[in-house]
Amino acid sequence: MKLDLDQALISRARTAAASIADGVMAEIKPCTTVAVERSILRLLGVDGVDVDGVPLPNVVVDRMAEEGLLGLGAARVMARAMA
């Protein structure tokens, strides 16, 4: 079965969708919180505590914040660390 769809209309819809997605991403990209980044690390399996009993996700995110890396996102920072 073939759908007789207007390819120009599909192209316009894709362009509009990309524009909307780009706008949303521009708004939300800089918006993160310590809690969100800690949760992401936990989802990635970062577990345990340091010698002072501080959870490792807290240690990593606190260090990221100190170094101005929080905006990059914990997943990206962890991926770079693992590479």
Tab-separated table of C-alpha atoms in Angstrom:
chain	number	residue	atom	x	y	z
A	1	MET	CA	0.000	0.000	0.000
A	2	LYS	CA	1.405	3.362	-1.024
A	3	LEU	CA	0.406	6.615	0.588
A	4	ASP	CA	0.095	9.455	-1.856
A	5	LEU	CA	1.587	12.139	0.361
A	6	ASP	CA	2.619	15.584	-0.774
A	7	GLN	CA	6.418	15.572	-0.425
A	8	ALA	CA	6.546	19.374	-0.262
A	9	LEU	CA	4.133	19.322	2.675
A	10	ILE	CA	6.219	16.648	4.390
A	11	SER	CA	9.331	18.750	3.885
A	12	ARG	CA	7.620	21.829	5.347
A	13	ALA	CA	6.451	19.791	8.337
A	14	ARG	CA	9.959	18.476	8.945
A	15	THR	CA	11.410	21.972	8.716
A	16	ALA	CA	8.805	23.281	11.156
A	17	ALA	CA	9.450	20.390	13.547
A	18	ALA	CA	13.198	21.005	13.450
A	19	SER	CA	12.652	24.703	14.105
A	20	ILE	CA	10.410	23.953	17.078
A	21	ALA	CA	12.836	21.380	18.479
A	22	ASP	CA	15.781	23.762	18.064
A	23	GLY	CA	13.882	26.486	19.909
A	24	VAL	CA	12.955	24.182	22.758
A	25	MET	CA	16.514	22.883	23.054
A	26	ALA	CA	17.895	26.425	23.147
A	27	GLU	CA	15.575	27.177	26.061
A	28	ILE	CA	16.164	24.035	28.102
A	29	LYS	CA	19.833	23.326	27.404
A	30	PRO	CA	21.204	25.744	30.014
A	31	CYS	CA	18.561	24.719	32.558
A	32	THR	CA	19.723	21.993	34.857
A	33	THR	CA	19.942	21.466	38.555
A	34	VAL	CA	22.274	19.651	40.860
A	35	ALA	CA	19.445	17.217	41.645
A	36	VAL	CA	18.858	16.441	37.960
A	37	GLU	CA	22.540	15.798	37.300
A	38	ARG	CA	22.886	13.607	40.402
A	39	SER	CA	19.866	11.608	39.255
A	40	ILE	CA	21.397	11.128	35.828
A	41	LEU	CA	24.574	9.789	37.398
A	42	ARG	CA	22.551	7.383	39.513
A	43	LEU	CA	20.730	6.199	36.387
A	44	LEU	CA	24.135	5.617	34.783
A	45	GLY	CA	25.047	3.375	37.713
A	46	VAL	CA	27.327	5.704	39.660
A	47	ASP	CA	26.999	4.355	43.174
A	48	GLY	CA	28.865	4.226	46.441
A	49	VAL	CA	30.347	6.790	48.788
A	50	ASP	CA	33.705	8.488	49.241
A	51	VAL	CA	35.891	8.147	52.348
A	52	ASP	CA	33.740	10.750	54.130
A	53	GLY	CA	30.519	8.879	53.365
A	54	VAL	CA	29.375	11.364	50.702
A	55	PRO	CA	27.506	9.682	47.825
A	56	LEU	CA	29.645	9.569	44.676
A	57	PRO	CA	27.007	11.272	42.492
A	58	ASN	CA	27.132	14.203	44.921
A	59	VAL	CA	30.928	14.303	44.786
A	60	VAL	CA	30.996	14.291	40.983
A	61	VAL	CA	28.266	16.921	40.572
A	62	ASP	CA	29.787	19.179	43.223
A	63	ARG	CA	33.129	19.005	41.414
A	64	MET	CA	31.401	19.716	38.100
A	65	ALA	CA	29.750	22.779	39.633
A	66	GLU	CA	33.070	24.006	41.062
A	67	GLU	CA	34.698	23.699	37.651
A	68	GLY	CA	31.807	25.322	35.780
A	69	LEU	CA	30.890	22.117	33.965
A	70	LEU	CA	27.338	21.627	35.221
A	71	GLY	CA	25.908	23.086	32.016
A	72	LEU	CA	27.578	20.343	29.981
A	73	GLY	CA	25.576	17.692	31.767
A	74	ALA	CA	26.725	14.800	33.896
A	75	ALA	CA	26.253	12.219	31.144
A	76	ARG	CA	28.601	14.057	28.796
A	77	VAL	CA	31.210	14.591	31.509
A	78	MET	CA	31.091	10.912	32.490
A	79	ALA	CA	31.380	9.833	28.857
A	80	ARG	CA	34.469	11.999	28.425
A	81	ALA	CA	35.967	10.622	31.637
A	82	MET	CA	35.421	7.059	30.430
A	83	ALA	CA	36.895	7.646	26.965
